[in-house]
Each structure stands twice: as structure tokens, then as C-alpha cells.
Coordinates of C-alpha atoms and ligand atoms in Angstrom, one line a residue:
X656 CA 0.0 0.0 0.0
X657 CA 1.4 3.7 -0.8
X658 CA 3.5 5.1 2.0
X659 CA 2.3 8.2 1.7
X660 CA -1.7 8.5 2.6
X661 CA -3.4 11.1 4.3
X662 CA -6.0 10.3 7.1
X663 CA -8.4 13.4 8.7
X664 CA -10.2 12.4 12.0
X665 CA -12.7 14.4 13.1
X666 CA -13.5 13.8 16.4
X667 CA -17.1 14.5 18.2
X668 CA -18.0 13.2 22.0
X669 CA -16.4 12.2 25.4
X670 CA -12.6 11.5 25.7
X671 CA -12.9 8.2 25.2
X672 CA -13.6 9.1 21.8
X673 CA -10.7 11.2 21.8
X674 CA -8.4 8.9 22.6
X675 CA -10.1 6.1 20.4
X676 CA -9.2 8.6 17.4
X677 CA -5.5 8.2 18.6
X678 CA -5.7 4.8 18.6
X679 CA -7.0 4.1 14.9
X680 CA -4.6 6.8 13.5
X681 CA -1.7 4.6 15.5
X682 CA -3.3 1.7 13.4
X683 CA -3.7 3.7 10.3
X684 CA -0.2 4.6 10.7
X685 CA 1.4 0.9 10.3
X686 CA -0.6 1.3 6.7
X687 CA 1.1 4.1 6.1
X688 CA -1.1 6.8 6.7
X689 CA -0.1 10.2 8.6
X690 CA -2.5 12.6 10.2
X691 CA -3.7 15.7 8.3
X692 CA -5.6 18.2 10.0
X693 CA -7.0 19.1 6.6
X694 CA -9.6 17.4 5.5
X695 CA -9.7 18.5 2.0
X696 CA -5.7 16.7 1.3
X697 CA -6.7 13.5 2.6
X698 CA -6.9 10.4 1.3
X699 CA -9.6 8.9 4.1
X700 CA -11.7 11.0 6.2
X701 CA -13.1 9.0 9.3
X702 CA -15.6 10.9 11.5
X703 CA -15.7 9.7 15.3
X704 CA -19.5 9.9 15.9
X705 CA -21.3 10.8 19.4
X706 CA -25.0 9.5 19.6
X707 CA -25.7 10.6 23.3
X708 CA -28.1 13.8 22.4
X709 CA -30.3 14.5 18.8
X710 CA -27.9 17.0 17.9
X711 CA -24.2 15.2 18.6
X712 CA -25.8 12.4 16.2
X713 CA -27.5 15.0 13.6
X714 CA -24.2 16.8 13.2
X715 CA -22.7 13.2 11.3
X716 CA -25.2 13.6 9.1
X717 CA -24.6 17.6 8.4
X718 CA -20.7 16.8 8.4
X719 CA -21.7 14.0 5.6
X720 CA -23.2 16.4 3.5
X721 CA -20.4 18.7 3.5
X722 CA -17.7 15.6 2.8
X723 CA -19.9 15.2 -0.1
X724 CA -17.7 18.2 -2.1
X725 CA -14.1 16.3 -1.2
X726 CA -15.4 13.0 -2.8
X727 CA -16.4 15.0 -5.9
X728 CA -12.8 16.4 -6.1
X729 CA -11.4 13.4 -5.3
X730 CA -13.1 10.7 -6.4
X731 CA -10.5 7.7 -4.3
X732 CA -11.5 9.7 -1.2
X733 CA -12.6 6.6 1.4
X734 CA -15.0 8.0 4.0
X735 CA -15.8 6.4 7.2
X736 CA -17.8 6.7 10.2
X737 CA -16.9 5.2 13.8
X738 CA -18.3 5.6 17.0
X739 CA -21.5 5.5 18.7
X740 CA -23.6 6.9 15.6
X741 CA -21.6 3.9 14.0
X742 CA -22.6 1.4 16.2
X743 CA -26.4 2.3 16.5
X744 CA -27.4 3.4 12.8
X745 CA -24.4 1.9 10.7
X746 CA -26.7 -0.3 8.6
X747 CA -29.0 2.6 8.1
X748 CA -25.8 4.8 7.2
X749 CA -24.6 2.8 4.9
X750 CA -28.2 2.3 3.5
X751 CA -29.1 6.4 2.7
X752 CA -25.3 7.6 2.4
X753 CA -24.0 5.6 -0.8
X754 CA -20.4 7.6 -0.1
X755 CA -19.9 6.4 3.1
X756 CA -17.4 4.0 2.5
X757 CA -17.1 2.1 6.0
X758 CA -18.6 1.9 9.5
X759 CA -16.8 0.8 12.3
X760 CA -18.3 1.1 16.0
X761 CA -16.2 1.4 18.5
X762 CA -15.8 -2.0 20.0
X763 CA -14.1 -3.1 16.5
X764 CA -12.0 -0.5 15.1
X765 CA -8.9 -2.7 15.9
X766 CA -10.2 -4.3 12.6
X767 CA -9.7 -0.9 10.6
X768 CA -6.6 -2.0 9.0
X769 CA -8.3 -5.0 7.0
X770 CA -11.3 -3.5 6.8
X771 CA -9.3 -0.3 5.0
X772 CA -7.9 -3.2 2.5
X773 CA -11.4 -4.5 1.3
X774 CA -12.2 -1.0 1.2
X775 CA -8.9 0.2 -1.1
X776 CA -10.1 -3.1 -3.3
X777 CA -13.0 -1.0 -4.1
X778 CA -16.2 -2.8 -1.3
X779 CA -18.1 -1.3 1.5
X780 CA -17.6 -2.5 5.2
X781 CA -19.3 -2.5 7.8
X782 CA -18.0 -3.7 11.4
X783 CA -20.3 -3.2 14.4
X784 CA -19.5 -6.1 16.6
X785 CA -18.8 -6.7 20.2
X786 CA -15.9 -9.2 19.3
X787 CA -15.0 -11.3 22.2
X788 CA -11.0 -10.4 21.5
X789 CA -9.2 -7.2 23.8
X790 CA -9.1 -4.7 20.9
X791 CA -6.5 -2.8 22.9
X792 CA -4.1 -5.5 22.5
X793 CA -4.6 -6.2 18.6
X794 CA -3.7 -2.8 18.1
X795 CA 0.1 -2.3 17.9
X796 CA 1.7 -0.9 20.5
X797 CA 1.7 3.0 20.7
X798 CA 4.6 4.3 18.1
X799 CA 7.5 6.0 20.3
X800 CA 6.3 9.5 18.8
X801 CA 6.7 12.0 21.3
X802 CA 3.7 13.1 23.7
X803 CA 1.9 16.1 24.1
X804 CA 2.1 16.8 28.2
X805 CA -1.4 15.1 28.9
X806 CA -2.8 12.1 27.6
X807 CA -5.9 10.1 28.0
X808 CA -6.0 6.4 28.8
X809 CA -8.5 4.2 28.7
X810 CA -9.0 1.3 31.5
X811 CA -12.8 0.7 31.1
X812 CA -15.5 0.6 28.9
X813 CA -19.3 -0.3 28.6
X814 CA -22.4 0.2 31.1
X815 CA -24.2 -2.2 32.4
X816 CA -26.3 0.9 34.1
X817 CA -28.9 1.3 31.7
X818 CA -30.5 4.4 33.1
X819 CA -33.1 5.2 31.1
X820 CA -32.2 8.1 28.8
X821 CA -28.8 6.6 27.7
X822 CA -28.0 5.1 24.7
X823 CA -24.2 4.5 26.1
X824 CA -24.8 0.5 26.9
X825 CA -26.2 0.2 23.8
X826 CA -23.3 1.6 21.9
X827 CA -20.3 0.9 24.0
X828 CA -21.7 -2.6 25.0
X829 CA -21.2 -4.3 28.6
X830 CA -19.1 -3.5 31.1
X831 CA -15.4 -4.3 30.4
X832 CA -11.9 -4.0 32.4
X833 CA -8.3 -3.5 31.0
X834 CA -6.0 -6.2 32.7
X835 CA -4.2 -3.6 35.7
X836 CA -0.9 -5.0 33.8
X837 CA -1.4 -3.7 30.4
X838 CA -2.7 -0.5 31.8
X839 CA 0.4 -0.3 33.6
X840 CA 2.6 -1.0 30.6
X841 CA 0.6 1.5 28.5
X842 CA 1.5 4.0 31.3
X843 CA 4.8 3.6 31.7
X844 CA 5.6 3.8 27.5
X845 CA 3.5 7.4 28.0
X846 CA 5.5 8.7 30.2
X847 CA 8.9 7.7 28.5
X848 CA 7.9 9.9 25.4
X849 CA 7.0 12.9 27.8
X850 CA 3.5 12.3 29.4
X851 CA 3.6 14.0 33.0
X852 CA -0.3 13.7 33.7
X853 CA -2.0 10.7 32.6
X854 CA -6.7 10.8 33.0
X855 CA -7.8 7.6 33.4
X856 CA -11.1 6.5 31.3
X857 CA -13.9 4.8 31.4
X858 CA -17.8 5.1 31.7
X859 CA -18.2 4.5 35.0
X860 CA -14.4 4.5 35.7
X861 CA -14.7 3.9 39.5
X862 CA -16.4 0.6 38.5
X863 CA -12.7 -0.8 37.4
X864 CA -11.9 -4.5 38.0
X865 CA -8.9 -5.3 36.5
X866 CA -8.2 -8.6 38.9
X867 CA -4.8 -10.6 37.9
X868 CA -3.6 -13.2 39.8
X869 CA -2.3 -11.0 42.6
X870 CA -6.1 -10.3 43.3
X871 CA -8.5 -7.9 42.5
X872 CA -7.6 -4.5 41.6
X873 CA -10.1 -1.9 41.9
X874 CA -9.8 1.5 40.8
X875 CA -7.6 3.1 43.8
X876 CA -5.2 0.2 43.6
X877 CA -4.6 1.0 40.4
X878 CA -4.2 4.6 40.8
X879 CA -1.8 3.6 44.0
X880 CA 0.8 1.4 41.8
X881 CA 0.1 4.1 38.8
X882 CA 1.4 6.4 41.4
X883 CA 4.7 4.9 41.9
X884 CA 5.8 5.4 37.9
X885 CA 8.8 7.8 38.0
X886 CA 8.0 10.7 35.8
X887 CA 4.2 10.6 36.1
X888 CA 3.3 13.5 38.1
X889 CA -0.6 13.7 37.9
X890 CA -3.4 11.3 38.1
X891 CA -6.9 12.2 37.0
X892 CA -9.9 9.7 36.5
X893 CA -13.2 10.3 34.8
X894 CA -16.0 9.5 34.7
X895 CA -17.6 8.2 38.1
X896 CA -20.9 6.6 39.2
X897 CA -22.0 8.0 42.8
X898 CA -23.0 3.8 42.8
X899 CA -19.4 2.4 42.3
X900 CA -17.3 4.3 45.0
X901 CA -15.0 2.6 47.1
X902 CA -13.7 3.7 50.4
X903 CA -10.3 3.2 49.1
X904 CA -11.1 5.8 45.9
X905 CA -12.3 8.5 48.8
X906 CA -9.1 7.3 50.9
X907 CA -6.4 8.1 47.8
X908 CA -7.8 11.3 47.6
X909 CA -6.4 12.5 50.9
X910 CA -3.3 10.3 51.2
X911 CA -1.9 10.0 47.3
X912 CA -0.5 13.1 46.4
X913 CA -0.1 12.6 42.9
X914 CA -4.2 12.3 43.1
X915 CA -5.5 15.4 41.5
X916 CA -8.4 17.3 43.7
X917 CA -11.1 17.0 41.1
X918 CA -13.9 15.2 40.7
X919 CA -16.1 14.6 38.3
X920 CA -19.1 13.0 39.6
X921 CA -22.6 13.3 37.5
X922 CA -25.8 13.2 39.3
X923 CA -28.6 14.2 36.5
X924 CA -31.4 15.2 38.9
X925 CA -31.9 16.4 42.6
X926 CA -35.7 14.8 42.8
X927 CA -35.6 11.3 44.3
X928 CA -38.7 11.0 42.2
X929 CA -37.1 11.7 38.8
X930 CA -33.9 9.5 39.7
X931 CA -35.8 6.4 40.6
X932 CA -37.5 7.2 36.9
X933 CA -34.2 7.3 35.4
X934 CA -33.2 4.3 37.3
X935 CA -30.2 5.9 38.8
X936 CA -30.3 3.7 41.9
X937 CA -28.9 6.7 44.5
X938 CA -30.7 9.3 45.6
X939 CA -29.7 13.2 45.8
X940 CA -29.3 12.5 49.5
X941 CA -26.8 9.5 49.6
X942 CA -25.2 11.5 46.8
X943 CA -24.9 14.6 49.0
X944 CA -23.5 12.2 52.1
X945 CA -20.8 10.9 49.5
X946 CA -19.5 14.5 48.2
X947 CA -19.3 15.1 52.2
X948 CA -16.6 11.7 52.6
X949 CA -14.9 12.9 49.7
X950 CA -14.4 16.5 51.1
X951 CA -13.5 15.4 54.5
X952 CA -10.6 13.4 52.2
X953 CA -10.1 16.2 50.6
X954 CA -11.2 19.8 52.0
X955 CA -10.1 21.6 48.4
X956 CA -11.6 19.0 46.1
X957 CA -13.5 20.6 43.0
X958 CA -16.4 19.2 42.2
X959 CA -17.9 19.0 38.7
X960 CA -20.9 17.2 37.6
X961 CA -23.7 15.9 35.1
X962 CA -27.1 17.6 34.8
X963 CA -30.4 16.9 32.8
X964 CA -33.4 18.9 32.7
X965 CA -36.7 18.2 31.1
X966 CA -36.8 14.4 32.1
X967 CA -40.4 13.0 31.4
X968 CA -42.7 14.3 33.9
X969 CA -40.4 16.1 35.5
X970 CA -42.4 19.0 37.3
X971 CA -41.2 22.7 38.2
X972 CA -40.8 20.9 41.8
X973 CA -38.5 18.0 40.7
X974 CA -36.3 21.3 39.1
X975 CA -36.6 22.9 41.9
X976 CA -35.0 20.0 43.8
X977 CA -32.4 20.0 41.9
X978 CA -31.4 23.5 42.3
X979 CA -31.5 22.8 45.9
X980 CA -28.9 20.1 45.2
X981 CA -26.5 22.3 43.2
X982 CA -26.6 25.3 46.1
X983 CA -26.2 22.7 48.5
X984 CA -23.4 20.6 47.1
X985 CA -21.5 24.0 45.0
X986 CA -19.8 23.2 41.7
X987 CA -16.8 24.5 40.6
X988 CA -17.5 22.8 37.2
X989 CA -20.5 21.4 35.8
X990 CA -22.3 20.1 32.2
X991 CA -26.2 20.7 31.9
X992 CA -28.6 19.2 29.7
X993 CA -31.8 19.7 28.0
X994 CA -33.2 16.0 27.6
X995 CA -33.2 14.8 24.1
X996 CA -35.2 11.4 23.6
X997 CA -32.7 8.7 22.6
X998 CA -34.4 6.3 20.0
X999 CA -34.8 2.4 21.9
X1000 CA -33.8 3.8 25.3
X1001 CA -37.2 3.3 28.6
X1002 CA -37.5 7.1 28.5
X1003 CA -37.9 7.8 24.8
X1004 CA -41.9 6.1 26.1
X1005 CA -42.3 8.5 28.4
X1006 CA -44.5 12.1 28.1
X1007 CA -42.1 14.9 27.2
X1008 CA -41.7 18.4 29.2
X1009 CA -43.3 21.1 27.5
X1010 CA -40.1 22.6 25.2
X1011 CA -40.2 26.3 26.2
X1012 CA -40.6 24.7 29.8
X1013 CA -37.4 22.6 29.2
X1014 CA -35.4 25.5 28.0
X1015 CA -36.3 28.1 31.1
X1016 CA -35.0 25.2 33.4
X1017 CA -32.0 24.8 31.3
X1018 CA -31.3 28.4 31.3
X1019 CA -31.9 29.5 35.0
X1020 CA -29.8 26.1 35.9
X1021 CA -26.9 26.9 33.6
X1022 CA -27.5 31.0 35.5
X1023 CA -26.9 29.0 38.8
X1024 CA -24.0 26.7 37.6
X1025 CA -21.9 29.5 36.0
X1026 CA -22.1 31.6 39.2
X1027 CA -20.8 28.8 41.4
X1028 CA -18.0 28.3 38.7
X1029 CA -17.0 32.3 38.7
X1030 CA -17.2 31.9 42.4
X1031 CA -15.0 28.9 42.3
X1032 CA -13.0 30.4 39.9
X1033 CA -12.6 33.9 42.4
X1034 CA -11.6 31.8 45.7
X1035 CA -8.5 30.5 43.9
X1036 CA -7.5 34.2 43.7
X1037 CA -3.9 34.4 46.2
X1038 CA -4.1 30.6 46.2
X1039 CA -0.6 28.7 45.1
X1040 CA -1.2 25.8 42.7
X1041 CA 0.6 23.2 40.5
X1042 CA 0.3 24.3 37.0
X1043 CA 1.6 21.5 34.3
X1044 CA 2.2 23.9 31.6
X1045 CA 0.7 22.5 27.7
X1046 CA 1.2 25.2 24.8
X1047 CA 2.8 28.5 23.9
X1048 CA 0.5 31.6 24.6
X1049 CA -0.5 34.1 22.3
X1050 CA 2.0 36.5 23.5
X1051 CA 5.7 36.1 23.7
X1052 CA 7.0 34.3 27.0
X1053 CA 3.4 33.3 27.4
X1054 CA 2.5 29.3 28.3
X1055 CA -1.0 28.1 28.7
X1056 CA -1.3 24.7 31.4
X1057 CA -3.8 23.3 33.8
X1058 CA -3.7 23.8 37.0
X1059 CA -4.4 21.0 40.1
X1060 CA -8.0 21.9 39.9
X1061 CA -7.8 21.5 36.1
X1062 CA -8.8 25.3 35.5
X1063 CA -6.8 26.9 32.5
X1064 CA -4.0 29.4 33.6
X1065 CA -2.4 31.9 31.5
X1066 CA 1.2 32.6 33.2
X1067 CA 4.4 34.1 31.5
X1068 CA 7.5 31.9 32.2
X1069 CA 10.8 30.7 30.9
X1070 CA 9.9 27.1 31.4
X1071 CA 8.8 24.3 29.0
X1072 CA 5.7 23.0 28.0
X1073 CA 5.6 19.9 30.1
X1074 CA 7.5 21.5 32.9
X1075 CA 5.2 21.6 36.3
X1076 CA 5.3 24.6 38.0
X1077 CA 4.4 26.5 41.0
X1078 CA 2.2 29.6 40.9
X1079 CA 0.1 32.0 42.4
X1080 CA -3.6 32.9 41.1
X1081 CA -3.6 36.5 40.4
X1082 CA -6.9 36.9 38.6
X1083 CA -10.1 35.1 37.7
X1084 CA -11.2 35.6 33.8
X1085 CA -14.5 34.4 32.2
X1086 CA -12.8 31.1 31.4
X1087 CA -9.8 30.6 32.7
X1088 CA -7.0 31.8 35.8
X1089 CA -4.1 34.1 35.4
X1090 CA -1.1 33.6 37.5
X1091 CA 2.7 34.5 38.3
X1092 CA 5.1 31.9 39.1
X1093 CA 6.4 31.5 42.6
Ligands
SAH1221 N1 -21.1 7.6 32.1 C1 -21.3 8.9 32.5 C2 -21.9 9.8 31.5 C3 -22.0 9.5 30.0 S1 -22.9 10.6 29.0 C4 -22.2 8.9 33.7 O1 -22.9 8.0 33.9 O2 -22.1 9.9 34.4 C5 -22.5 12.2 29.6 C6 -23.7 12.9 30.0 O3 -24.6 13.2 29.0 C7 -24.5 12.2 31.1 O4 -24.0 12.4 32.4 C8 -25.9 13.0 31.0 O5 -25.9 14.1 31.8 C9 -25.9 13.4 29.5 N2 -26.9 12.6 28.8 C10 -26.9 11.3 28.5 N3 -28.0 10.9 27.8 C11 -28.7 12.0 27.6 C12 -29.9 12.3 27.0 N4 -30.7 11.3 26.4 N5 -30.4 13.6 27.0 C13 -29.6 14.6 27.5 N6 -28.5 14.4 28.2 C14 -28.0 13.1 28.2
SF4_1222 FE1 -25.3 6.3 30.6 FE2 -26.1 5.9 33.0 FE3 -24.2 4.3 32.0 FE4 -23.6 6.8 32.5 S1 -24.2 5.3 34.0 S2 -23.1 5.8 30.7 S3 -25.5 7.9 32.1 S4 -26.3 4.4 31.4
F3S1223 FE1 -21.0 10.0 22.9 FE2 -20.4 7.5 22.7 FE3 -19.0 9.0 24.3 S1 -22.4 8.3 22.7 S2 -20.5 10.5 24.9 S3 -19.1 9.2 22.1 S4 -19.6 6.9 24.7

């Protein structure tokens, strides 16, 4: 196969996504493809599709349209689509979009290579299995490029929580662990080619089981041994389930330094009432009594979190609870959602809010949210952080990194990008933290 191929990714969803595009263009890269970030030079264009809300799954369709104009320039173009929309409307893809080359979901895309060889040989494939086989380990090993500061890694995958507006157990399949070995070997060979902070991924990451023959290995014990890795400086993990927490997880958070304070801990809905509905199996008070462990852990923890509005039936009482639950927990970070009814998912049954209702929620919820993220934002003002620094600035001298509590900081500094640094917050801007360093 020519040497010489062009492959554009464009990336839509969750990390996980984003670190799946990595790995296919690590795969694509023993064919002998390299990454272009221009879509209109390559030779294959693969989109990585999101299918949680309407609009992340609509937006495939819109970006399919536009592709249209590259494959009439370029008539060899090969166009694929992976990921979630892959996985739930790949026959129906392939069925209305004739250019669409090949769909690959994202249990299988360790099968890109062979499938990209039928494809080349002028057919149409489709993959959109749940293969029995680790795809992380049919995938080469990650090429000794060098590493941006910050990387992703993935240790889980799948739900087996089916709450009832999600489409992520249908697309990402059952719950799976990484062996704790393999994770650890993946670590390590980040962190030779420059990786100082290393996010650990899954679905409901805290529900990790990687047992080996030296027992069972839950989430903290693998952030404990990932601890021990000379070089790796920062440990991150997202995302959690308020159901899966260990004591041990709470534990790390106050004893294991290289333990970032953040977490990212989604709750959808204050009501009790709308949480049974969605079959969430906590309630907002056992998820109030949980933040409280993790904060006597760790008094500076940021706390982010998952919101949806405009669940069926949800009343201007169940909203109201939830705003109660957001004054009474305070975010420093948070994601809100208006509900968007998933096709084969409980909920998609179920009576729909009023629209105009749906948005007013969303809107004075997002009002609440972004004041408690300013706030958050302001009380880091004279505080001293760690700041792993990323990219250049705009300006000369400048470097942009993140700091413990992951908020952006802007500093000016002599140092390197992947050089951790000490600094003091000297401002709080709309999005992001000034600072000088110490
Ligand atoms: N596994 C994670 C979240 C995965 S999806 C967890 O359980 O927390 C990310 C977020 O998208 C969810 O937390 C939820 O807030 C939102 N989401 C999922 N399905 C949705 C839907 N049908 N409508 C609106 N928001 C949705
Ligand atoms: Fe979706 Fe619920 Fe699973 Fe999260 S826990 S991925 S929201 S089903
Ligand atoms: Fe979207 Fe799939 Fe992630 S639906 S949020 S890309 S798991």
C-alpha cells in the first residue's frame, strides 16, 4: 500500500472518543497513513461519531453532506464513520449515504486495517460487533512518537447501568476492564515519550476491575501502583458513578499526592422522584452524604458534575429540587442538559416536558451553575497551585497549562511546555485563571 496517505479524524464526544481517534490513527499509521488536519488533502476522512443527544448524532449527518464536495474532487477519497452513531445506525448509514465507505463502531476499530484493505479493493464495510478479543491488544503498540504533556488512557469501557435516557450501553456494549498489567505497561511507555499527567477512562471508571492473579484490583489500587511510575506526576480519573465508589477511591484522595483534587461526579437530577425514573439507583441524599466523605478526604476537592433537565414528567418541583442540590453541594464545574429522547432507550416512552418549559430550566440552571464556577473560579485568587504547563500563549513568553484543579491558567515563564510549575492565582477571567510563578 502507498506510503504516503493522508488520514483526517474528526473527532465528536467524550474523551474516550478522543483517545479512540489516537488509537485508529496509531493503526492507520502501520498502513502508512499520517495525520492531516485538513480534510480537504486526505486520502480517508473518518468521523468519530457521538450519539448521546439528537444534535451530537445530527451533526454526522450535516458533516456527511459537507464531505460530499471532497469525494467529488477526489473521487478515491474513502469516508468512514466510527463511534457511537456507528454502532447504533451503521446499517442505516450505509443504507441512505452511498459515499460512506465504512462503519466501524467502536468495539471493533482494531479491525480498521483489514477492513481499510477491502475497502482500497473498491467494497463497502461494515463492522459493528462486540468481538469477544481485547481490541487494545490487537492494536500495535503506541509508536514511540513523542507526547503532548497530557494524555488520556483508557482502563474501562461499557455500562451495564442502563438508566433510562442513555444510549451508552447500547453503543459501547457491557461493562469491560483493562487487565491492571497492560494499563500499567501503557502507562509507563507514555510517560517515557514525555506524558507527566495521565486521566484515566472509562464510563463508570470507578467501576474498574482489573483482577490478575495478585487479586483484585479496583480503581484506587490501580491509581496507587500508577502512582509509583517515575516521571508521572498527575493522576486524574473520569468519569464516576455515585454507585461504584469505594472507600479506598475517597481514601487516595487525601493520602496520594499525585491524586488530582477534582472530581467529576454526575448526578442528572436532585428529585428522588425523577432518579428512581431514570433508574439511577442513588438518591440526591446519599449523593450529598458521598460528596461530604470525599471533602473530608479532601477539604479543596472541586467538584464537577452531570445535569439533565426536562426528564419525562419532570415538574417545576422536581427542578426545583435539583437546584437545591446544586446550592447545597457548590460546583466549581459542571455540564447541563436539556433532555433529548434517545431512539430504543425506557425514557424515549415517556411524556415529554413542554419545550419552552425545558429550555427556562436549562437556562436559570446553567445561570446557577456558571455563578458557582466564577465563584470557584474567584476563591483561587492568592491561592498557590501546580500548574503542568501545555502550549505557547498568544503572546511572547506566554504558556498556557492546567492547573491541580484543572482550571486553565495563563502565566508568562521561561519554562517548557511539560514542565510543572508553582504559581500563584492572580486573577479570575471568564474562562480561565491568570497567574505568576512562585
Ligand atoms: N457515564 C457517564 C456519562 C455518560 S454521558 C455517567 O454516567 O455519568 C454524559 C452525560 O450526557 C450524562 O452524564 C448525561 O448528563 C448526559 N446525557 C446522557 N444521555 C442524555 C440524553 N438522552 N439527553 C440529555 N443528556 C444526556
Ligand atoms: Fe449512561 Fe447511566 Fe451508563 Fe452513565 S451510568 S453511561 S448515564 S447508562
Ligand atoms: Fe458520545 Fe459514545 Fe461518548 S455516545 S458521549 S461518544 S460513549
Amino acid at each position: 500500500m502507498a506510503s504516503d496517505k493522508k488520514l483526517y479524524i474528526k473527532t465528536y464526544g467524550c474523551q474516550m472518543n478522543v483517545y479512540d481517534s489516537e488509537r485508529m490513527a496509531e493503526a492507520m499509521g502501520g498502513q502508512g497513513y499520517t495525520q492531516t488536519d485538513r480534510p480537504e488533502e486526505a486520502d480517508m476522512i473518518l468521523l468519530n461519531t457521538c450519539h448521546i443527544r439528537e444534535k451530537a448524532a445530527e451533526k454526522v449527518y450535516s458533516e456527511l453532506g459537507r464531505m460530499k464536495v471532497f469525494k467529488a474532487e477526489k473521487p478515491d477519497l474513502k469516508i468512514g464513520v466510527a463511534g457511537c452513531v456507528a454502532q447504533a445506525e451503521g446499517e442505516e448509514i450505509m443504507r441512505r449515504q452511498p459515499m460512506v465507505d465504512l462503519v466501524v463502531g467502536p468495539q471493533s476499530y482494531h479491525r480498521l486495517p483489514e477492513m481499510n484493505a477491502a475497502v482500497q479493493a473498491g467494497k463497502r464495510a461494515v463492522d459493528t460487533d462486540f468481538p469477544e478479543e481485547d481490541k487494545f491488544e490487537h492494536l500495535k503498540a503506541r509508536p514511540k512518537a513523542a507526547r503532548a504533556p497530557a494524555a488520556f488512557l483508557t482502563v474501562q469501557e461499557g455500562c451495564d447501568k442502563f438508566c433510562a435516557f442513555c444510549v451508552v450501553p447500547y453503543t459501547r456494549g457491557a461493562e469491560v476492564s483493562r487487565p491492571a498489567e497492560r494499563v500499567l505497561r501503557e502507562a509507563r511507555d507514555l510517560v517515557e515519550r514525555g506524558v507527566r499527567e495521565i486521566t484515566l477512562l472509562g464510563q463508570n471508571v470507578n467501576a474498574y476491575h482489573g483482577g490478575d492473579e495478585t487479586g483484585d484490583w479496583g480503581l484506587a489500587r490501580l491509581i496507587r501502583e500508577l502512582a509509583r511510575v517515575d516521571g508521572l506526576e498527575r493522576i486524574r480519573y473520569t468519569t464516576s458513578h455515585p454507585n461504584d465508589m469505594e472507600d479506598d477511591l475517597i481514601a487516595a484522595h487525601g493520602d496520594c499526592e499525585k491524586l488530582m483534587p477534582y472530581l467529576h461526579l454526575p448526578v442528572q437530577s436532585g428529585s428522588d422522584r425523577i432518579l428512581k425514573r431514570m433508574n439511577r439507583s442513588h438518591t440526591a441524599e446519599s449523593y450529598v452524604r458521598l460528596i461530604e466523605r470525599f471533602r473530608d478526604a479532601r477539604p479543596d476537592l472541586l467538584l464537577s458534575g452531570d445535569f439533565i433537565v426536562g426528564f419525562p414528567e419532570e415538574t417545576e418541583e422536581d427542578f426545583q429540587a435539583t437546584l437545591d442540590l446544586v446550592r447545597e453541594v457548590g460546583y466549581g464545574q459542571a455540564y447541563s442538559f436539556k433532555y433529548s429522547a434517545r431512539p430504543g432507550t425506557p425514557a424515549a416512552e415517556r411524556p415529554v416536558v413542554d419545550e419552552a418549559e425545558a429550555n427556562d430550566r436549562l437556562q436559570r440552571l446553567q445561570a446557577l451553575l456558571t455563578e458557582q464556577q466564577r465563584a470557584a473560579q474567584q476563591a483561587m485568587v492568592g491561592r498557590e497551585v501546580g500548574v503542568l504547563l501545555e502550549k505557547p500563549g498568544r503572546m511572547a513568553g506566554q504558556m498556557v497549562g492546567k492547573s491541580d484543579h484543572l482550571h486553565a491558567v495563563h502565566l508568562t515563564t521561561g519554562a517548557a511546555v511539560g514542565d510543572l510549575v508553582r504559581v500563584r492565582i492572580v486573577e479570575s477571567m471568564t474562562n480561565s485563571l491568570t497567574g505568576e510563578v512562585v
